[in-house]
């Protein structure tokens, strides 16, 4: 491109030669300059109008600010709704964990109020930055993970404690006759019929006829019959090759195949079979071998004393 500039007063002219590249650069420079001037002018007019309250500019500013606040409100509302849902899920999980904790504490013999008691906290106050929505969401994620892990651990503990409790309930540690004096003990004695030394394979509990006989542990009735020696006899299988025998009853209240629970009334004291008077003959057999029932009953008394001591200690702490 050739540009010729002519001066009529001096009768002169000058010619400029622009190549394609120079023309493009010149055009770009002019466009940038025009753009910068336009932006500066718009910025000056907008700020001046906003400060001095020009009607049109003020309306534009209010619209822009209103739109920004509306977007911010929508953002906050959406995040609040998300956090509210998370909070509801956390509350449900915490209620489930609290219920699980009460069951576990009951199995462990611990007062649930001791678990609910908040731990002591304190220390010097060192202020930090304000919590953002992202910080709160991250804290909820960590708390959710901890709750899930705690629920898994509590469920495992509950299953183990329940298993131990079932095993304890299946061990004959409860007195079969309440408030009864102990007669003949386990071991060798003089037989009341023959007058000779003989092995007494259980414990005798003298009582008036009709006195309730209770199951020393839970289990299944495997024998319910009249025996020439034992009279009306009842045998309960507690698993692990452990059987209890109740003899000389006047009346039996359960039958073979029945599942009974610990402390359930299963018979009444009598004087049937080879007996000199109304009493309960109580035996414990392990793999068919008679054991001293007193050892099992003493273990039950010791366990009861320990539980009473724990409950008393919990009451004193409260």
Coordinates of C-alpha atoms in Angstrom, one line a residue:
X1 CA 0.0 0.0 0.0
X2 CA 1.2 3.5 -0.9
X3 CA 0.0 6.6 1.0
X4 CA 0.8 10.0 -0.5
X5 CA 0.5 13.2 1.6
X6 CA 0.4 16.5 -0.3
X7 CA 1.1 20.0 1.2
X8 CA -0.5 22.6 -1.1
X9 CA 1.2 25.6 0.6
X10 CA 4.7 24.2 0.1
X11 CA 3.8 22.4 -3.1
X12 CA 5.4 19.2 -1.7
X13 CA 4.2 15.7 -1.3
X14 CA 5.5 12.7 0.7
X15 CA 4.8 9.1 -0.1
X16 CA 4.6 6.2 2.5
X17 CA 4.9 2.6 1.5
X18 CA 3.2 0.0 3.8
X19 CA 3.7 -3.6 3.2
X20 CA 1.1 -6.2 4.3
X21 CA 2.9 -6.9 7.6
X22 CA 3.3 -3.2 8.5
X23 CA -0.4 -2.6 7.6
X24 CA -1.5 -5.5 9.9
X25 CA 0.7 -4.2 12.8
X26 CA -0.6 -0.7 12.4
X27 CA -4.2 -2.0 12.4
X28 CA -3.6 -4.0 15.6
X29 CA -2.0 -1.1 17.3
X30 CA -4.9 1.2 16.5
X31 CA -7.4 -1.4 17.6
X32 CA -5.7 -1.9 20.9
X33 CA -5.4 1.8 21.5
X34 CA -9.1 2.2 20.8
X35 CA -10.0 -0.7 23.1
X36 CA -7.9 0.7 25.9
X37 CA -9.4 4.1 25.6
X38 CA -12.9 2.7 25.5
X39 CA -12.3 0.6 28.6
X40 CA -10.8 3.5 30.5
X41 CA -13.7 5.8 29.5
X42 CA -16.3 3.2 30.4
X43 CA -14.6 2.6 33.8
X44 CA -14.4 6.3 34.5
X45 CA -18.0 6.9 33.6
X46 CA -19.2 3.9 35.6
X47 CA -17.3 4.7 38.7
X48 CA -18.2 8.4 38.5
X49 CA -21.9 7.6 38.0
X50 CA -21.9 5.1 40.8
X51 CA -20.3 7.6 43.3
X52 CA -22.5 10.5 42.3
X53 CA -25.7 8.5 42.0
X54 CA -26.5 9.0 38.3
X55 CA -29.9 7.3 37.7
X56 CA -29.0 5.0 34.9
X57 CA -25.6 4.0 36.3
X58 CA -27.1 3.5 39.8
X59 CA -29.8 1.2 38.4
X60 CA -27.1 -0.8 36.6
X61 CA -25.0 -1.1 39.8
X62 CA -28.1 -2.2 41.8
X63 CA -28.9 -4.9 39.2
X64 CA -25.3 -6.2 39.2
X65 CA -25.1 -6.2 43.0
X66 CA -28.5 -7.8 43.3
X67 CA -27.5 -10.5 40.9
X68 CA -24.3 -11.2 42.8
X69 CA -26.2 -11.5 46.1
X70 CA -28.7 -13.8 44.4
X71 CA -26.0 -16.1 43.2
X72 CA -24.3 -16.1 46.6
X73 CA -27.6 -16.9 48.3
X74 CA -28.2 -19.8 45.9
X75 CA -24.7 -21.1 46.6
X76 CA -25.1 -20.8 50.3
X77 CA -28.6 -22.4 50.2
X78 CA -27.5 -25.3 48.2
X79 CA -24.5 -26.0 50.5
X80 CA -26.8 -25.6 53.6
X81 CA -29.2 -28.2 52.1
X82 CA -26.3 -30.6 51.5
X83 CA -24.9 -30.1 55.0
X84 CA -28.4 -30.5 56.4
X85 CA -28.8 -33.9 54.7
X86 CA -25.4 -34.9 56.0
X87 CA -26.3 -33.7 59.5
X88 CA -29.5 -35.8 59.4
X89 CA -27.6 -38.9 58.3
X90 CA -25.1 -38.2 61.1
X91 CA -27.9 -37.9 63.7
X92 CA -29.4 -41.2 62.6
X93 CA -26.0 -42.9 62.9
X94 CA -25.4 -41.4 66.3
X95 CA -28.7 -42.6 67.5
X96 CA -27.9 -46.1 66.2
X97 CA -24.5 -45.9 67.9
X98 CA -26.0 -44.8 71.2
X99 CA -28.5 -47.6 71.1
X100 CA -25.7 -50.0 70.3
X101 CA -23.6 -48.6 73.2
X102 CA -26.5 -49.1 75.6
X103 CA -26.8 -52.8 74.6
X104 CA -23.0 -53.3 74.9
X105 CA -22.9 -51.6 78.3
X106 CA -25.7 -53.8 79.5
X107 CA -23.9 -56.9 78.4
X108 CA -20.7 -55.6 80.0
X109 CA -22.4 -54.6 83.2
X110 CA -21.6 -50.9 82.8
X111 CA -23.9 -48.1 83.6
X112 CA -24.9 -46.3 80.3
X113 CA -24.7 -42.9 82.0
X114 CA -21.0 -43.3 82.4
X115 CA -20.6 -43.7 78.6
X116 CA -22.8 -40.6 77.9
X117 CA -20.8 -38.4 80.2
X118 CA -18.8 -36.0 78.0
X119 CA -15.0 -36.0 78.4
X120 CA -13.3 -33.0 80.0
X121 CA -11.8 -30.5 77.6
X122 CA -9.9 -27.3 77.9
X123 CA -6.7 -25.4 77.3
X124 CA -5.5 -21.9 76.1
X125 CA -7.6 -20.2 73.5
X126 CA -5.7 -19.7 70.3
X127 CA -8.1 -18.2 67.7
X128 CA -7.8 -19.6 64.2
X129 CA -9.3 -18.8 60.9
X130 CA -13.1 -18.8 60.3
X131 CA -14.5 -22.1 59.2
X132 CA -15.5 -22.3 55.5
X133 CA -18.1 -24.6 54.0
X134 CA -15.4 -26.8 52.7
X135 CA -13.8 -27.1 56.1
X136 CA -17.2 -28.0 57.7
X137 CA -17.8 -30.6 55.0
X138 CA -14.4 -32.1 55.5
X139 CA -15.0 -32.3 59.3
X140 CA -18.3 -34.0 58.7
X141 CA -16.6 -36.6 56.4
X142 CA -14.0 -37.3 59.1
X143 CA -16.8 -37.6 61.8
X144 CA -18.8 -39.9 59.5
X145 CA -15.8 -42.2 59.1
X146 CA -15.2 -42.3 62.8
X147 CA -18.8 -43.1 63.5
X148 CA -18.9 -45.9 61.0
X149 CA -15.6 -47.3 62.4
X150 CA -17.0 -47.0 66.0
X151 CA -20.2 -48.8 65.0
X152 CA -18.3 -51.6 63.5
X153 CA -16.1 -52.0 66.6
X154 CA -19.2 -51.8 68.9
X155 CA -21.0 -54.4 66.9
X156 CA -18.0 -56.8 67.2
X157 CA -17.8 -56.2 70.9
X158 CA -21.5 -56.7 71.3
X159 CA -21.3 -60.1 69.5
X160 CA -18.4 -61.2 71.6
X161 CA -20.0 -60.1 74.9
X162 CA -23.3 -61.7 73.9
X163 CA -21.4 -64.9 73.1
X164 CA -19.8 -64.8 76.5
X165 CA -23.1 -64.1 78.2
X166 CA -24.7 -67.1 76.4
X167 CA -21.9 -69.3 77.6
X168 CA -22.3 -68.1 81.1
X169 CA -26.0 -68.6 81.0
X170 CA -25.4 -72.2 79.9
X171 CA -23.2 -72.9 82.9
X172 CA -25.1 -74.2 86.0
X173 CA -24.2 -71.5 88.5
X174 CA -27.7 -70.7 89.9
X175 CA -29.1 -72.3 93.0
X176 CA -31.7 -74.9 92.0
X177 CA -33.6 -74.4 95.3
X178 CA -33.8 -71.0 96.8
X179 CA -33.1 -70.4 100.6
X180 CA -32.6 -74.1 101.1
X181 CA -30.0 -75.6 103.5
X182 CA -27.4 -78.0 102.2
X183 CA -27.7 -81.6 103.2
X184 CA -25.3 -84.3 102.0
X185 CA -22.4 -82.9 99.9
X186 CA -20.5 -84.3 97.0
X187 CA -18.1 -87.2 97.8
X188 CA -17.8 -90.3 99.9
X189 CA -20.4 -90.8 102.8
X190 CA -22.1 -93.5 104.8
X191 CA -25.1 -94.6 102.7
X192 CA -28.3 -94.1 104.7
X193 CA -29.8 -97.4 103.5
X194 CA -26.8 -99.8 103.6
X195 CA -24.7 -98.1 106.2
X196 CA -21.7 -98.6 104.1
X197 CA -19.3 -96.1 102.4
X198 CA -20.6 -95.0 99.1
X199 CA -19.9 -92.1 96.6
X200 CA -22.6 -89.4 96.7
X201 CA -22.5 -87.9 93.2
X202 CA -24.3 -84.7 93.9
X203 CA -25.7 -82.2 96.4
X204 CA -28.9 -82.7 98.5
X205 CA -31.2 -79.8 99.3
X206 CA -33.8 -80.8 101.9
X207 CA -37.0 -78.9 101.5
X208 CA -40.8 -79.3 102.0
X209 CA -42.7 -81.1 99.3
X210 CA -43.8 -78.8 96.5
X211 CA -40.9 -76.4 96.9
X212 CA -40.0 -75.0 93.4
X213 CA -36.9 -76.4 91.6
X214 CA -35.3 -74.0 89.2
X215 CA -33.0 -74.6 86.3
X216 CA -29.4 -73.9 87.2
X217 CA -28.7 -72.9 83.6
X218 CA -30.4 -72.7 80.2
X219 CA -30.5 -75.7 78.0
X220 CA -32.6 -78.5 76.5
X221 CA -34.4 -81.2 78.4
X222 CA -32.9 -84.5 77.2
X223 CA -34.4 -86.9 79.9
X224 CA -37.7 -86.8 81.7
X225 CA -38.6 -90.1 83.3
X226 CA -39.1 -92.1 86.5
X227 CA -35.9 -93.8 87.6
X228 CA -35.9 -96.6 90.3
X229 CA -33.0 -94.8 92.1
X230 CA -33.7 -91.2 91.3
X231 CA -37.5 -91.3 91.2
X232 CA -39.0 -88.5 89.1
X233 CA -35.8 -87.4 87.3
X234 CA -35.0 -84.6 84.9
X235 CA -31.8 -84.1 82.9
X236 CA -30.9 -80.8 81.0
X237 CA -28.2 -80.6 78.4
X238 CA -26.3 -77.3 78.4
X239 CA -24.0 -78.0 75.6
X240 CA -20.2 -78.7 75.7
X241 CA -20.9 -82.1 77.2
X242 CA -22.4 -80.5 80.3
X243 CA -25.5 -82.0 81.9
X244 CA -27.4 -81.3 85.1
X245 CA -29.6 -83.8 86.8
X246 CA -32.6 -83.1 89.2
X247 CA -33.9 -86.1 91.1
X248 CA -36.6 -87.2 93.6
X249 CA -39.1 -84.6 92.3
X250 CA -42.7 -84.8 93.2
X251 CA -43.8 -83.2 90.0
X252 CA -41.9 -82.3 86.7
X253 CA -43.2 -79.3 84.8
X254 CA -41.3 -79.7 81.5
X255 CA -40.9 -82.6 79.0
X256 CA -38.1 -84.0 76.8
X257 CA -37.1 -81.7 74.0
X258 CA -38.2 -78.5 75.8
X259 CA -35.9 -75.5 75.7
X260 CA -35.6 -73.9 79.1
X261 CA -34.0 -70.8 80.4
X262 CA -31.8 -70.1 83.4
X263 CA -33.9 -69.7 86.6
X264 CA -37.0 -71.3 85.0
X265 CA -39.2 -73.4 87.3
X266 CA -38.9 -77.0 86.0
X267 CA -40.1 -79.2 88.9
X268 CA -41.1 -79.4 92.5
X269 CA -39.3 -81.0 95.5
X270 CA -40.5 -84.5 96.4
X271 CA -39.6 -87.9 97.9
X272 CA -39.7 -90.3 95.0
X273 CA -37.2 -93.1 94.3
X274 CA -34.5 -94.1 96.7
X275 CA -35.0 -91.3 99.2
X276 CA -35.4 -91.0 103.0
X277 CA -37.3 -87.7 102.9
X278 CA -38.3 -84.8 100.6
X279 CA -35.3 -83.2 99.1
X280 CA -33.7 -82.3 95.7
X281 CA -30.7 -84.4 94.6
X282 CA -28.7 -82.2 92.2
X283 CA -25.9 -83.4 90.0
X284 CA -23.5 -81.9 87.4
X285 CA -22.0 -84.2 84.8
X286 CA -19.2 -83.3 82.4
X287 CA -18.7 -85.9 79.6
X288 CA -20.8 -88.2 81.7
X289 CA -18.5 -87.9 84.8
X290 CA -20.1 -86.5 88.0
X291 CA -18.5 -83.3 89.2
X292 CA -18.9 -81.4 92.4
X293 CA -21.8 -79.0 91.8
X294 CA -20.7 -76.8 94.7
X295 CA -17.8 -75.5 92.5
X296 CA -20.2 -74.3 89.9
X297 CA -22.6 -72.8 92.5
X298 CA -19.7 -71.0 94.3
X299 CA -18.6 -69.6 90.9
X300 CA -22.1 -68.2 90.5
X301 CA -22.0 -66.5 93.9
X302 CA -18.6 -65.0 93.2
X303 CA -19.8 -63.6 89.9
X304 CA -22.9 -62.1 91.5
X305 CA -20.8 -60.4 94.2
X306 CA -18.5 -58.9 91.5
X307 CA -21.5 -57.5 89.6
X308 CA -23.0 -56.1 92.8
X309 CA -19.6 -54.4 93.6
X310 CA -19.5 -52.8 90.1
X311 CA -23.1 -51.5 90.3
X312 CA -22.4 -50.1 93.8
X313 CA -19.2 -48.4 92.5
X314 CA -21.1 -46.9 89.6
X315 CA -23.8 -45.6 92.0
X316 CA -21.2 -44.1 94.3
X317 CA -19.5 -42.3 91.4
X318 CA -22.8 -40.7 90.4

